[in-house]
CSV table of C-alpha atoms in Angstrom, one decimal:
chain,number,residue,atom,x,y,z
N,18,MET,CA,-2.4,-4.9,-7.9
N,19,GLU,CA,-0.3,-3.6,-10.7
N,20,PHE,CA,-0.2,-0.4,-9.9
N,21,ILE,CA,0.7,-1.2,-6.1
N,22,GLY,CA,3.7,-3.1,-7.5
N,23,PHE,CA,5.6,0.1,-9.3
N,24,ILE,CA,4.7,1.9,-5.5
N,25,VAL,CA,6.9,-1.1,-3.8
N,26,ASP,CA,9.0,-0.8,-7.1
N,27,LEU,CA,9.9,2.9,-6.7
N,28,LEU,CA,9.3,3.0,-2.6
N,29,THR,CA,12.1,-0.2,-3.0
N,30,LYS,CA,14.8,1.7,-5.3
N,31,MET,CA,14.7,4.9,-3.9
N,32,LEU,CA,15.5,3.1,-0.4
N,33,GLN,CA,18.5,1.5,-2.2
N,34,ALA,CA,19.5,4.8,-3.5
N,35,LEU,CA,19.7,5.7,1.0
N,36,GLY,CA,21.8,3.4,1.1
N,37,VAL,CA,19.1,1.1,2.5
N,38,GLU,CA,19.3,-2.3,2.1
N,39,ILE,CA,16.6,-4.1,0.9
N,40,ASN,CA,15.5,-8.0,1.7
N,41,TYR,CA,12.9,-9.7,1.3
N,42,GLU,CA,11.0,-9.0,4.6
N,43,THR,CA,11.1,-5.9,3.9
N,44,PHE,CA,10.2,-5.6,0.1
N,45,LYS,CA,7.1,-7.7,1.6
N,46,THR,CA,5.6,-5.4,4.3
N,47,LEU,CA,5.4,-2.3,2.0
N,48,LEU,CA,4.1,-4.1,-0.6
N,49,ASP,CA,1.6,-5.6,2.3
N,50,LEU,CA,1.3,-2.2,3.4
N,51,LEU,CA,1.0,-0.6,0.1
N,52,ASN,CA,-2.5,-3.2,-0.9
N,53,SER,CA,-3.8,-2.3,2.0
N,54,LEU,CA,-3.8,0.7,1.8
N,55,TYR,CA,-5.1,0.8,-1.6
N,56,ASN,CA,-7.9,-1.0,-0.7
N,57,ALA,CA,-8.6,1.0,1.8
N,58,LEU,CA,-10.6,3.4,-0.6
N,59,PRO,CA,-13.5,3.3,-2.4
N,60,SER,CA,-14.0,1.4,-4.9
N,61,TRP,CA,-15.1,4.3,-7.1
N,62,LEU,CA,-11.8,6.5,-6.3
N,63,LYS,CA,-9.5,3.7,-7.4
N,64,PRO,CA,-8.9,4.5,-11.1
N,65,VAL,CA,-8.9,8.6,-9.8
N,66,VAL,CA,-5.8,8.0,-7.8
N,67,GLN,CA,-4.3,5.7,-10.6
N,68,ALA,CA,-4.5,8.0,-12.8
N,69,ILE,CA,-2.8,11.0,-11.6
N,70,LEU,CA,-0.1,8.8,-9.5
N,71,GLN,CA,0.7,6.9,-12.4
N,72,PRO,CA,2.3,9.2,-14.3
N,73,LEU,CA,4.1,10.6,-11.6
N,74,VAL,CA,5.4,7.1,-10.3
N,75,ASN,CA,6.2,6.4,-13.9
N,76,ALA,CA,8.4,9.1,-14.0
N,77,LEU,CA,10.2,9.2,-10.8
N,78,MET,CA,11.3,4.8,-12.0
N,79,SER,CA,12.1,6.8,-15.0
N,80,ALA,CA,14.1,9.7,-12.9
N,81,ILE,CA,15.8,6.5,-10.6
N,82,SER,CA,16.5,4.4,-12.9
N,83,GLY,CA,18.5,6.4,-14.5
């Protein structure tokens, strides 16, 4: 779930940078969508996806935050 939080935070910051106001419902919808997609992955694929995307997410979050 920690990984999903990173993705939601990233999407939230990207949308805010584009001028889209993020409220609780939007945030909850993003979280639910990403959580569903992640949970649909086979268990053997989840660590692979995390290993590939985690550095990208961290780099994008660093770039967005400043």
